[in-house]
Tab-separated table of C-alpha atoms in Angstrom:
chain	number	residue	atom	x	y	z
A	1010	MET	CA	-3.896	25.244	-15.454
A	1011	ARG	CA	-2.284	28.413	-14.156
A	1012	ASP	CA	-2.727	28.918	-10.445
A	1013	ARG	CA	-4.705	31.864	-9.179
A	1014	PRO	CA	-4.505	34.783	-8.631
A	1015	ASP	CA	-3.982	35.836	-12.240
A	1016	ALA	CA	-1.378	38.335	-13.467
A	1017	GLU	CA	-3.808	41.251	-13.378
A	1018	PHE	CA	-4.667	40.621	-9.716
A	1019	LEU	CA	-0.978	40.306	-8.785
A	1020	LEU	CA	-0.169	43.588	-10.533
A	1021	ALA	CA	-3.045	45.358	-8.761
A	1022	ARG	CA	-1.765	44.202	-5.334
A	1023	ALA	CA	1.785	45.148	-6.397
A	1024	ARG	CA	0.653	48.685	-7.308
A	1025	GLU	CA	-1.017	49.028	-3.901
A	1026	ALA	CA	2.136	47.819	-2.159
A	1027	VAL	CA	4.219	50.390	-4.060
A	1028	ALA	CA	1.734	53.105	-3.082
A	1029	ARG	CA	2.194	52.097	0.575
A	1030	GLY	CA	5.958	52.324	0.069
A	1031	GLU	CA	6.606	48.649	0.789
A	1032	GLY	CA	7.310	45.270	-0.707
A	1033	GLY	CA	10.384	45.746	-2.935
A	1034	GLU	CA	11.222	42.072	-3.415
A	1035	LEU	CA	7.571	40.959	-3.479
A	1036	VAL	CA	6.688	43.642	-6.019
A	1037	ALA	CA	9.530	42.488	-8.251
A	1038	ARG	CA	8.327	38.873	-8.018
A	1039	ALA	CA	4.735	39.791	-8.881
A	1040	ARG	CA	5.844	41.865	-11.864
A	1041	ALA	CA	8.154	39.131	-13.110
A	1042	ILE	CA	5.350	36.530	-13.005
A	1043	ALA	CA	3.010	38.877	-14.850
A	1044	GLU	CA	5.657	39.656	-17.476
A	1045	ARG	CA	6.397	35.992	-18.121
A	1046	GLU	CA	2.703	35.158	-18.472
A	1047	CYS	CA	1.993	38.123	-20.723
A	1048	ALA	CA	4.966	37.210	-22.929
A	1049	ALA	CA	3.815	33.589	-23.216
A	1050	GLY	CA	0.135	34.455	-23.666
A	1051	ASP	CA	-2.347	31.573	-23.793
A	1052	ALA	CA	-0.057	29.280	-25.788
A	1053	PRO	CA	1.278	27.137	-22.877
A	1054	VAL	CA	-2.218	26.562	-21.510
A	1055	GLU	CA	-3.552	25.711	-24.962
A	1056	ARG	CA	-0.719	23.251	-25.645
A	1057	PHE	CA	-1.411	21.475	-22.376
A	1058	ARG	CA	-5.144	21.502	-23.083
A	1059	GLN	CA	-4.435	19.767	-26.395
A	1060	ALA	CA	-2.324	17.136	-24.638
A	1061	LEU	CA	-5.205	16.453	-22.271
A	1062	ALA	CA	-7.711	16.458	-25.152
A	1063	GLU	CA	-5.731	13.663	-26.851
A	1064	ARG	CA	-6.465	11.519	-23.804
A	1065	TYR	CA	-9.911	12.702	-22.739
A	1066	GLY	CA	-11.519	14.204	-25.839
A	1067	GLU	CA	-12.262	17.848	-26.554
A	1068	GLY	CA	-13.215	20.292	-23.843
A	1069	GLY	CA	-12.049	23.349	-21.927
A	1070	ILE	CA	-8.958	23.181	-19.713
A	1071	GLU	CA	-10.903	22.976	-16.445
A	1072	LEU	CA	-13.151	20.164	-17.683
A	1073	LEU	CA	-10.145	18.201	-18.926
A	1074	LEU	CA	-8.259	18.715	-15.670
A	1075	ARG	CA	-11.312	17.326	-13.853
A	1076	ARG	CA	-11.155	14.251	-16.110
A	1077	LEU	CA	-7.494	13.847	-15.207
A	1078	VAL	CA	-8.414	14.087	-11.517
A	1079	ALA	CA	-11.143	11.482	-12.036
A	1080	GLU	CA	-8.702	9.077	-13.674
A	1081	ILE	CA	-6.206	9.522	-10.823
A	1082	ARG	CA	-8.984	8.963	-8.266
A	1083	SER	CA	-9.918	5.743	-10.071
A	1084	GLY	CA	-6.479	4.405	-9.108
A	1085	ALA	CA	-5.091	4.421	-12.660
A	1086	ALA	CA	-1.808	6.018	-11.517
A	1087	ASP	CA	-1.339	3.808	-8.455
A	1088	THR	CA	0.685	1.010	-9.992
A	1089	PRO	CA	3.728	1.149	-12.283
A	1090	GLY	CA	2.997	0.651	-15.962
A	1091	PRO	CA	2.266	2.581	-19.141
A	1092	VAL	CA	-0.843	4.317	-17.742
A	1093	GLN	CA	0.964	5.534	-14.635
A	1094	ALA	CA	3.868	6.689	-16.817
A	1095	ALA	CA	1.548	8.586	-19.181
A	1096	LEU	CA	-0.302	10.282	-16.319
A	1097	ARG	CA	2.900	11.222	-14.527
A	1098	ARG	CA	4.301	12.674	-17.774
A	1099	LEU	CA	1.235	14.917	-18.020
A	1100	LEU	CA	1.535	15.964	-14.369
A	1101	TRP	CA	5.247	16.741	-14.685
A	1102	ARG	CA	4.631	18.764	-17.822
A	1103	MET	CA	1.929	20.843	-16.136
A	1104	THR	CA	3.978	21.349	-12.980
A	1105	ARG	CA	7.131	22.373	-14.815
A	1106	GLN	CA	5.163	24.809	-16.966
A	1107	LYS	CA	3.557	26.410	-13.916
A	1108	LEU	CA	6.905	26.697	-12.134
A	1109	ALA	CA	8.567	28.158	-15.236
A	1110	GLU	CA	6.120	31.059	-14.968
A	1111	SER	CA	5.528	31.337	-11.212
A	1112	ASN	CA	8.917	30.420	-9.779
A	1113	PRO	CA	11.645	29.632	-12.345
A	1114	GLY	CA	14.310	29.995	-9.647
A	1115	TYR	CA	12.811	27.073	-7.751
A	1116	LEU	CA	12.702	24.952	-10.889
A	1117	ALA	CA	16.349	25.706	-11.711
A	1118	ALA	CA	17.528	25.071	-8.129
A	1119	ALA	CA	15.539	21.847	-7.871
A	1120	ASP	CA	16.750	20.547	-11.241
A	1121	ALA	CA	20.358	21.316	-10.323
A	1122	GLY	CA	20.183	20.146	-6.727
A	1123	ARG	CA	18.007	17.042	-6.654
A	1124	VAL	CA	19.783	14.451	-4.557
A	1125	PRO	CA	19.283	10.877	-5.804
A	1126	ARG	CA	17.140	9.029	-3.287
A	1127	LYS	CA	18.660	6.047	-1.544
B	1	MET	CA	-3.164	50.004	18.208
B	2	ILE	CA	-3.778	52.601	20.916
B	3	VAL	CA	-0.540	52.919	22.839
B	4	ALA	CA	-2.065	54.701	25.832
B	5	ASP	CA	-4.578	51.877	26.395
B	6	LEU	CA	-1.806	49.303	26.139
B	7	ALA	CA	0.447	51.205	28.566
B	8	ARG	CA	-2.408	51.497	31.088
B	9	TYR	CA	-3.177	47.799	30.810
B	10	LEU	CA	0.493	46.834	31.244
B	11	ALA	CA	0.888	49.058	34.296
B	12	HIS	CA	-2.206	47.538	35.893
B	13	THR	CA	-1.245	43.933	35.070
B	14	THR	CA	2.394	44.154	36.161
B	15	ALA	CA	1.643	46.277	39.253
B	16	ALA	CA	3.816	49.077	37.867
B	17	ARG	CA	3.258	52.692	38.906
B	18	SER	CA	3.439	53.622	35.243
B	19	VAL	CA	4.551	52.275	31.883
B	20	SER	CA	5.930	54.523	29.163
B	21	VAL	CA	6.143	53.020	25.687
B	22	SER	CA	9.108	54.337	23.687
B	23	GLU	CA	8.677	52.147	20.623
B	24	LEU	CA	5.948	50.012	19.078
B	25	ARG	CA	6.578	48.790	15.545
B	26	ARG	CA	5.517	45.819	13.493
B	27	LEU	CA	8.241	43.252	12.910
B	28	PRO	CA	8.713	41.722	9.458
B	29	ASN	CA	7.355	38.280	8.548
B	30	GLY	CA	4.327	36.635	10.041
B	31	ALA	CA	1.514	36.262	7.506
B	32	VAL	CA	-0.734	34.464	9.976
B	33	GLN	CA	0.199	36.342	13.151
B	34	GLU	CA	1.456	39.847	13.767
B	35	ASN	CA	4.527	40.457	15.908
B	36	TRP	CA	5.230	43.925	17.302
B	37	LEU	CA	8.386	45.094	19.019
B	38	LEU	CA	7.433	46.891	22.224
B	39	ALA	CA	10.091	48.882	24.054
B	40	ALA	CA	8.875	50.295	27.349
B	41	ARG	CA	9.986	51.515	30.757
B	42	PHE	CA	8.142	49.903	33.653
B	43	GLU	CA	8.252	52.009	36.835
B	44	GLY	CA	8.000	49.414	39.616
B	45	GLY	CA	6.059	46.164	39.493
B	46	TRP	CA	7.318	42.714	38.506
B	47	LEU	CA	8.683	43.844	35.152
B	48	ALA	CA	10.434	46.955	36.557
B	49	GLY	CA	13.028	48.487	34.275
B	50	ASP	CA	13.583	49.073	30.576
B	51	ARG	CA	12.135	46.155	28.668
B	52	GLU	CA	12.220	44.981	25.088
B	53	LEU	CA	9.252	42.729	24.473
B	54	VAL	CA	7.406	41.228	21.527
B	55	LEU	CA	3.635	41.546	21.358
B	56	ARG	CA	2.093	38.728	19.330
B	57	THR	CA	-1.476	38.927	18.078
B	58	ASP	CA	-3.701	37.612	15.281
B	59	ALA	CA	-3.460	39.196	11.827
B	60	ALA	CA	-6.548	40.965	10.438
B	61	THR	CA	-7.820	37.756	8.822
B	62	THR	CA	-6.669	34.306	9.803
B	63	LEU	CA	-6.481	30.852	8.292
B	64	GLY	CA	-9.145	29.560	10.656
B	65	ILE	CA	-6.738	26.895	11.865
B	66	GLY	CA	-3.924	26.866	14.368
B	67	LEU	CA	-3.879	27.714	18.032
B	68	SER	CA	-5.437	30.686	19.748
B	69	ARG	CA	-2.968	33.085	21.333
B	70	ALA	CA	-4.012	31.749	24.759
B	71	VAL	CA	-3.105	28.155	23.879
B	72	GLU	CA	0.062	29.200	22.049
B	73	PHE	CA	1.076	30.974	25.269
B	74	GLN	CA	0.507	27.708	27.205
B	75	VAL	CA	2.670	25.854	24.684
B	76	LEU	CA	5.451	28.426	24.954
B	77	ARG	CA	5.468	27.999	28.731
B	78	ALA	CA	5.487	24.210	28.509
B	79	VAL	CA	8.280	23.956	25.961
B	80	ARG	CA	10.402	26.499	27.802
B	81	ALA	CA	9.974	24.396	30.942
B	82	ALA	CA	11.102	21.393	28.876
B	83	GLY	CA	14.320	23.212	27.997
B	84	VAL	CA	13.530	24.226	24.413
B	85	ALA	CA	15.132	27.571	23.488
B	86	VAL	CA	12.145	29.869	23.004
B	87	PRO	CA	11.457	33.488	23.944
B	88	GLU	CA	10.310	33.687	27.562
B	89	PRO	CA	6.515	34.162	27.690
B	90	VAL	CA	5.634	37.128	29.922
B	91	LEU	CA	1.889	37.669	30.024
B	92	LEU	CA	-1.297	36.821	28.193
B	93	CYS	CA	-4.195	39.206	27.565
B	94	GLU	CA	-7.390	37.552	26.362
B	95	ASP	CA	-9.366	40.806	26.535
B	96	SER	CA	-9.899	42.077	22.959
B	97	GLY	CA	-10.621	45.532	24.382
B	98	VAL	CA	-6.945	46.441	24.910
B	99	VAL	CA	-5.429	46.217	21.418
B	100	GLY	CA	-8.454	44.968	19.478
B	101	ARG	CA	-7.538	41.248	19.675
B	102	PRO	CA	-6.114	38.877	22.278
B	103	PHE	CA	-2.320	39.014	22.533
B	104	PHE	CA	0.608	37.811	24.549
B	105	LEU	CA	3.961	39.310	25.376
B	106	MET	CA	7.280	37.533	25.304
B	107	ARG	CA	10.777	38.783	25.897
B	108	PHE	CA	12.607	39.978	22.796
B	109	VAL	CA	15.364	37.659	21.591
B	110	ALA	CA	18.045	39.022	19.256
B	111	GLY	CA	18.429	37.405	15.856
B	112	GLU	CA	16.763	37.265	12.485
B	113	ALA	CA	14.730	34.593	10.758
B	114	GLN	CA	15.203	35.299	7.023
B	115	GLY	CA	15.682	31.962	5.305
B	116	GLU	CA	17.893	33.278	2.503
B	117	ARG	CA	20.376	34.813	4.951
B	118	ILE	CA	20.448	31.640	7.027
B	119	VAL	CA	21.084	29.282	4.099
B	120	SER	CA	23.722	31.656	2.654
B	121	GLY	CA	25.672	31.351	5.901
B	122	GLU	CA	25.381	35.054	6.723
B	123	LEU	CA	23.354	34.036	9.796
B	124	GLY	CA	23.491	30.879	11.869
B	125	GLY	CA	27.248	30.339	12.137
B	126	ASP	CA	28.944	27.002	11.501
B	127	ARG	CA	26.659	24.664	9.533
B	128	GLY	CA	27.456	21.511	11.480
B	129	THR	CA	26.885	23.233	14.806
B	130	LEU	CA	23.651	24.815	13.583
B	131	ILE	CA	22.125	21.571	12.320
B	132	ALA	CA	23.132	19.765	15.515
B	133	ARG	CA	21.550	22.520	17.603
B	134	LEU	CA	18.317	22.436	15.600
B	135	ALA	CA	18.180	18.650	15.911
B	136	SER	CA	18.731	18.798	19.659
B	137	GLU	CA	16.034	21.468	20.140
B	138	LEU	CA	13.647	19.262	18.190
B	139	ALA	CA	14.617	16.186	20.219
B	140	ARG	CA	13.972	18.100	23.460
B	141	LEU	CA	10.554	19.136	22.168
B	142	HIS	CA	9.675	15.589	21.108
B	143	ALA	CA	10.546	14.342	24.587
B	144	VAL	CA	7.390	16.148	25.793
B	145	ARG	CA	4.717	13.453	25.893
B	146	PRO	CA	0.995	13.592	26.654
B	147	PRO	CA	-0.749	14.161	28.926
B	148	LEU	CA	0.919	17.256	30.376
B	149	ARG	CA	-0.585	19.658	32.902
B	150	GLY	CA	-0.784	23.130	31.448
B	151	LEU	CA	-1.446	21.904	27.912
B	152	GLU	CA	-5.128	21.102	28.377
B	153	GLY	CA	-5.918	23.624	25.630
B	154	LEU	CA	-4.416	21.370	22.961
B	155	ALA	CA	-6.604	18.887	21.119
B	156	PRO	CA	-6.053	15.355	22.474
B	157	PRO	CA	-3.463	13.256	20.619
B	158	PRO	CA	-5.009	11.735	17.486
B	159	ALA	CA	-5.181	7.927	17.596
B	160	ASP	CA	-3.621	7.856	14.136
B	161	PRO	CA	-1.854	11.136	13.244
B	162	ALA	CA	-1.216	10.111	9.626
B	163	ARG	CA	-4.882	9.282	8.997
B	164	ALA	CA	-5.948	12.480	10.744
B	165	ARG	CA	-3.749	14.552	8.411
B	166	ILE	CA	-5.016	12.662	5.354
B	167	GLU	CA	-8.607	13.405	6.363
B	168	GLU	CA	-7.810	17.077	6.950
B	169	CYS	CA	-6.123	17.486	3.548
B	170	THR	CA	-8.944	15.602	1.803
B	171	ARG	CA	-11.476	17.979	3.367
B	172	TRP	CA	-9.492	21.113	2.473
B	173	LEU	CA	-9.012	19.973	-1.115
B	174	ALA	CA	-12.741	19.305	-1.437
B	175	GLU	CA	-13.498	22.735	0.019
B	176	ASP	CA	-11.224	24.389	-2.540
B	177	GLY	CA	-13.271	22.922	-5.342
B	178	GLU	CA	-10.739	23.450	-8.158
B	179	PRO	CA	-9.087	20.464	-9.885
B	180	HIS	CA	-5.632	19.740	-8.381
B	181	PRO	CA	-4.453	16.548	-10.099
B	182	VAL	CA	-0.992	16.395	-8.503
B	183	ALA	CA	-2.475	16.879	-5.050
B	184	GLU	CA	-4.893	14.019	-5.814
B	185	LEU	CA	-1.981	11.811	-6.851
B	186	GLY	CA	-0.177	12.705	-3.619
B	187	LEU	CA	-3.258	11.981	-1.560
B	188	ARG	CA	-3.674	8.523	-3.081
B	189	TRP	CA	0.012	7.758	-2.512
B	190	LEU	CA	-0.280	8.888	1.105
B	191	ILE	CA	-3.357	6.747	1.699
B	192	ARG	CA	-1.694	3.659	0.245
B	193	HIS	CA	1.604	4.134	2.117
B	194	ALA	CA	0.409	5.496	5.481
B	195	PRO	CA	2.728	4.437	8.331
B	196	PRO	CA	1.364	2.809	11.502
B	197	PRO	CA	0.873	5.249	14.402
B	198	ALA	CA	3.923	6.082	16.533
B	199	PRO	CA	3.738	7.167	20.192
B	200	PRO	CA	2.549	10.799	20.135
B	201	ALA	CA	4.860	13.647	21.087
B	202	LEU	CA	4.555	17.412	21.212
B	203	CYS	CA	5.284	18.649	17.684
B	204	HIS	CA	6.055	22.161	16.489
B	205	GLY	CA	3.967	21.852	13.333
B	206	ASP	CA	5.951	24.457	11.351
B	207	PHE	CA	9.551	23.554	12.215
B	208	ARG	CA	11.628	24.959	9.364
B	209	THR	CA	14.238	27.423	8.251
B	210	GLY	CA	12.519	30.796	8.502
B	211	ASN	CA	10.891	29.967	11.842
B	212	PHE	CA	13.933	30.189	14.089
B	213	LEU	CA	16.095	33.143	14.981
B	214	ALA	CA	19.809	33.184	14.352
B	215	ASP	CA	22.585	35.732	14.623
B	216	PRO	CA	25.934	35.511	12.802
B	217	GLU	CA	27.258	33.181	15.536
B	218	GLY	CA	24.408	30.691	15.586
B	219	PHE	CA	20.870	29.727	16.590
B	220	THR	CA	19.120	31.885	19.199
B	221	ALA	CA	15.434	30.827	19.515
B	222	LEU	CA	12.644	28.743	18.011
B	223	LEU	CA	9.569	30.766	17.005
B	224	ASP	CA	6.019	30.507	15.653
B	225	TRP	CA	4.248	27.876	17.726
B	226	GLU	CA	0.755	28.452	16.339
B	227	PHE	CA	0.593	25.008	14.687
B	228	ALA	CA	1.961	23.057	17.661
B	229	GLY	CA	0.098	19.976	18.835
B	230	TRP	CA	0.320	16.307	19.767
B	231	GLY	CA	1.323	14.231	16.792
B	232	ASP	CA	3.906	12.048	15.094
B	233	PRO	CA	7.399	13.491	15.685
B	234	ASP	CA	8.466	12.402	12.188
B	235	ALA	CA	6.052	15.043	10.859
B	236	ASP	CA	8.436	17.769	12.083
B	237	LEU	CA	11.417	16.035	10.443
B	238	GLY	CA	9.606	15.722	7.103
B	239	TRP	CA	8.376	19.324	7.201
B	240	PHE	CA	11.904	20.596	7.918
B	241	CYS	CA	13.305	18.780	4.859
B	242	LEU	CA	10.635	19.941	2.368
B	243	GLY	CA	12.151	21.633	-0.705
B	244	SER	CA	10.117	24.814	-0.118
B	245	TRP	CA	12.082	25.534	3.056
B	246	ARG	CA	15.561	25.235	1.538
B	247	PHE	CA	15.473	28.785	0.158
B	248	GLY	CA	17.269	27.926	-3.050
B	249	ALA	CA	19.961	25.763	-1.400
B	250	TYR	CA	18.117	22.766	-2.760
B	251	ALA	CA	20.885	20.146	-2.501
B	252	ARG	CA	21.210	20.711	1.262
B	253	GLU	CA	18.049	18.798	1.986
B	254	ALA	CA	17.884	19.587	5.696
B	255	GLY	CA	16.449	23.093	5.612
B	256	GLY	CA	18.998	24.372	3.073
B	257	ILE	CA	21.588	24.033	5.849
B	258	ALA	CA	23.036	20.526	5.764
B	259	PRO	CA	22.716	17.165	4.053
B	260	ARG	CA	19.727	15.118	5.172
B	261	ASP	CA	21.935	12.372	6.685
B	262	ALA	CA	23.698	14.868	8.956
B	263	PHE	CA	20.360	16.083	10.303
B	264	TYR	CA	19.053	12.554	10.856
B	265	ARG	CA	22.283	11.530	12.636
B	266	ALA	CA	22.174	14.601	14.893
B	267	TYR	CA	18.503	14.044	15.739
B	268	GLN	CA	19.121	10.376	16.437
B	269	ALA	CA	22.056	11.208	18.731
B	270	ALA	CA	20.042	13.839	20.611
B	271	SER	CA	16.762	11.916	20.900
B	272	GLY	CA	17.989	8.342	21.211
B	273	ARG	CA	15.303	7.474	18.656
B	274	ALA	CA	16.346	5.855	15.374
B	275	VAL	CA	15.186	7.818	12.333
B	276	ASP	CA	13.224	5.690	9.882
B	277	ALA	CA	13.921	7.362	6.510
B	278	GLY	CA	10.825	5.755	4.956
B	279	ARG	CA	8.529	7.235	7.593
B	280	VAL	CA	10.115	10.664	7.267
B	281	ARG	CA	9.707	10.461	3.510
B	282	TRP	CA	5.984	9.765	3.985
B	283	TRP	CA	5.735	12.821	6.222
B	284	GLU	CA	7.650	14.894	3.658
B	285	VAL	CA	5.084	14.003	0.987
B	286	MET	CA	2.424	14.955	3.525
B	287	ALA	CA	4.297	18.211	4.163
B	288	ALA	CA	4.183	19.004	0.437
B	289	LEU	CA	0.455	18.288	0.272
B	290	ARG	CA	-0.296	20.180	3.470
B	291	TRP	CA	1.714	23.248	2.397
B	292	LEU	CA	-0.089	23.096	-0.966
B	293	VAL	CA	-3.545	23.223	0.635
B	294	LEU	CA	-2.437	25.787	3.225
B	295	ALA	CA	-1.141	27.984	0.381
B	296	LEU	CA	-4.567	27.753	-1.273
B	297	ARG	CA	-6.191	28.827	1.983
B	298	GLN	CA	-3.696	31.663	2.442
B	299	ARG	CA	-4.436	32.798	-1.117
B	300	ASP	CA	-8.171	32.808	-0.380
B	301	ARG	CA	-7.655	35.318	2.403
B	302	CYS	CA	-7.059	37.869	-0.358
B	303	LEU	CA	-9.033	36.317	-3.255
B	304	VAL	CA	-12.150	35.611	-1.184
B	305	GLY	CA	-11.579	37.387	2.129
B	306	GLY	CA	-10.544	40.679	0.534
B	307	GLU	CA	-7.303	41.153	2.493
B	308	ARG	CA	-5.165	43.409	0.287
B	309	SER	CA	-1.841	41.672	0.766
B	310	LEU	CA	0.672	41.073	-2.012
B	311	ASP	CA	2.410	38.440	0.125
B	312	LEU	CA	-0.799	36.399	0.397
B	313	ALA	CA	-1.547	36.846	-3.309
B	314	LEU	CA	1.919	35.507	-4.197
B	315	THR	CA	1.390	32.535	-1.886
B	316	GLY	CA	-1.298	31.479	-4.349
B	317	ARG	CA	1.530	30.812	-6.808
B	318	ARG	CA	3.445	28.458	-4.484
B	319	PRO	CA	1.443	25.216	-4.920
B	320	ALA	CA	3.524	24.372	-8.014
B	321	GLU	CA	6.597	23.959	-5.756
B	322	CYS	CA	4.648	21.467	-3.678
B	323	GLU	CA	3.484	19.672	-6.813
B	324	PHE	CA	7.117	19.341	-7.902
B	325	GLU	CA	7.964	17.812	-4.512
B	326	ILE	CA	5.004	15.419	-4.568
B	327	LEU	CA	5.964	14.148	-8.018
B	328	ALA	CA	9.669	13.868	-7.155
B	329	LEU	CA	9.135	12.157	-3.792
B	330	THR	CA	6.626	9.622	-5.102
B	331	GLU	CA	8.711	8.720	-8.161
B	332	ALA	CA	8.956	4.949	-8.721
B	333	ALA	CA	7.209	4.232	-5.454
C-alpha cells in the first residue's frame, strides 16, 4: 500500500545528500516520512489489508490490491450505487493514509481548501 | 564540464577572438534537465561583450520522454517569434563532444521560479496582474497552430489528443506493473468521459507555477519547454490548475495564485476562446493521472536506474497527491 521507495531507501539517499552538503529541505522531508512510518509500524497497512480481505478474502496486501484493481477494471465503480460507494471508500481510505505519512501538509491544505465544484 | 573546451567551442561558433568564462554553476531546480549559469566575456564576434547566458542540457539519466535539446531549441525560437515571453535562444550545439551531451544556450533572464515564494506573494507582484499575464502568455502560445515552418521536429498533431494521452498513460501504468487502483479508477473515468477533439494548438505541456520566472514586481519569463507539442490547449489549463502545483495555497485553484474563475476569465479575454469548464476538468483529471505515472517514472530513475538523487526518491512519494485529486475530481461524476 505504501508507495516506494521505502523509509530505509529515503534515509540512505538523505544521508548521501547530507554528506554532499546539500538538500536541507529535502533531507528534512525524507526524515519526517521515515519517522512517521517507523512510528506507525505495519499497523496502517495491516488494517487496510483487513478491510480489503473482508471484500476479497484472505491474502497479502499486494494480491488484495490486485483484486481491487480487477474489480475496478470490470467497471464495478463506473456507475453510482452501493458498490461504487464501497470501492471509493476503500480508495479514499488508502489515499488519505498514504498522504498522512508521505505528505500530511498536502492533506491538511487540501482538506481546508477544497473549493466546492460548481 | 570542461570549461576550456566550452570556451573554445563558443569562440569558434560566435566568431569571437576569444571567450573567457568567469562563472559556470548549476542552477537550482530541473530534475529532468540541467541548467547552468554561464557568465563569459566574448572578445569580438556576434555575441561580443560580457554575457550572462544559461546552458541547458540533459540530466545524467532522463525520463525517456520529452523533446531533445535540438527540438526544444526550435520550440523556443518559434514561441519567441509568436510573442511569448521566453529567454532568447542563442545557439544550439548537437555535438556531444563539447560538454558531454547536446546543449543550447539562451540569454539569462532575472527572476526565480520557486513555487512557494510565488504563491506566498513574495515573488510575482499583484495577483490579479500576474494571473492575467500568465493567461495572456498562454493565449499567445495557443494561437500558434500547425503546421509551422521551423517546428518540423515536433511529432505531428494527434488526431485525438485525449485518446492519445489515455493510451500513453495506459501503457505507462502497464509498464510499472504494480497495482495502482486509484489510477485505474481515473483511467476508466477518463475513457468514459473523453471530450471530442478540439483544433490542435501548440501546448507547453508543463505550464504551471514553478515553471515560470518572476521577480518581486511580476512575471518575467516562461521556462521548461521540454514537454511542448501539438495538442489540446485545454490540457495546459487543466495542468495549471492541478492541486500539486498550488504549493499549499490549495483554495487558489489557479496555480496557487488566483481563483479558477479569474484565470478562466483572463484566458478567455486574451484568447477570444470560451473556456469550457467541463473540458478543463477532464484535462485536470488527466493531469493528475499523467503526473502520477510521470512520478513513478521519475522514481524509477533512482530505484531502477541507480541515480543517487534524494529529489527523485521523494518524487516516488508524490502519487498519493495525484490519487487525492483523481478521487476528488471524479466525485459524483
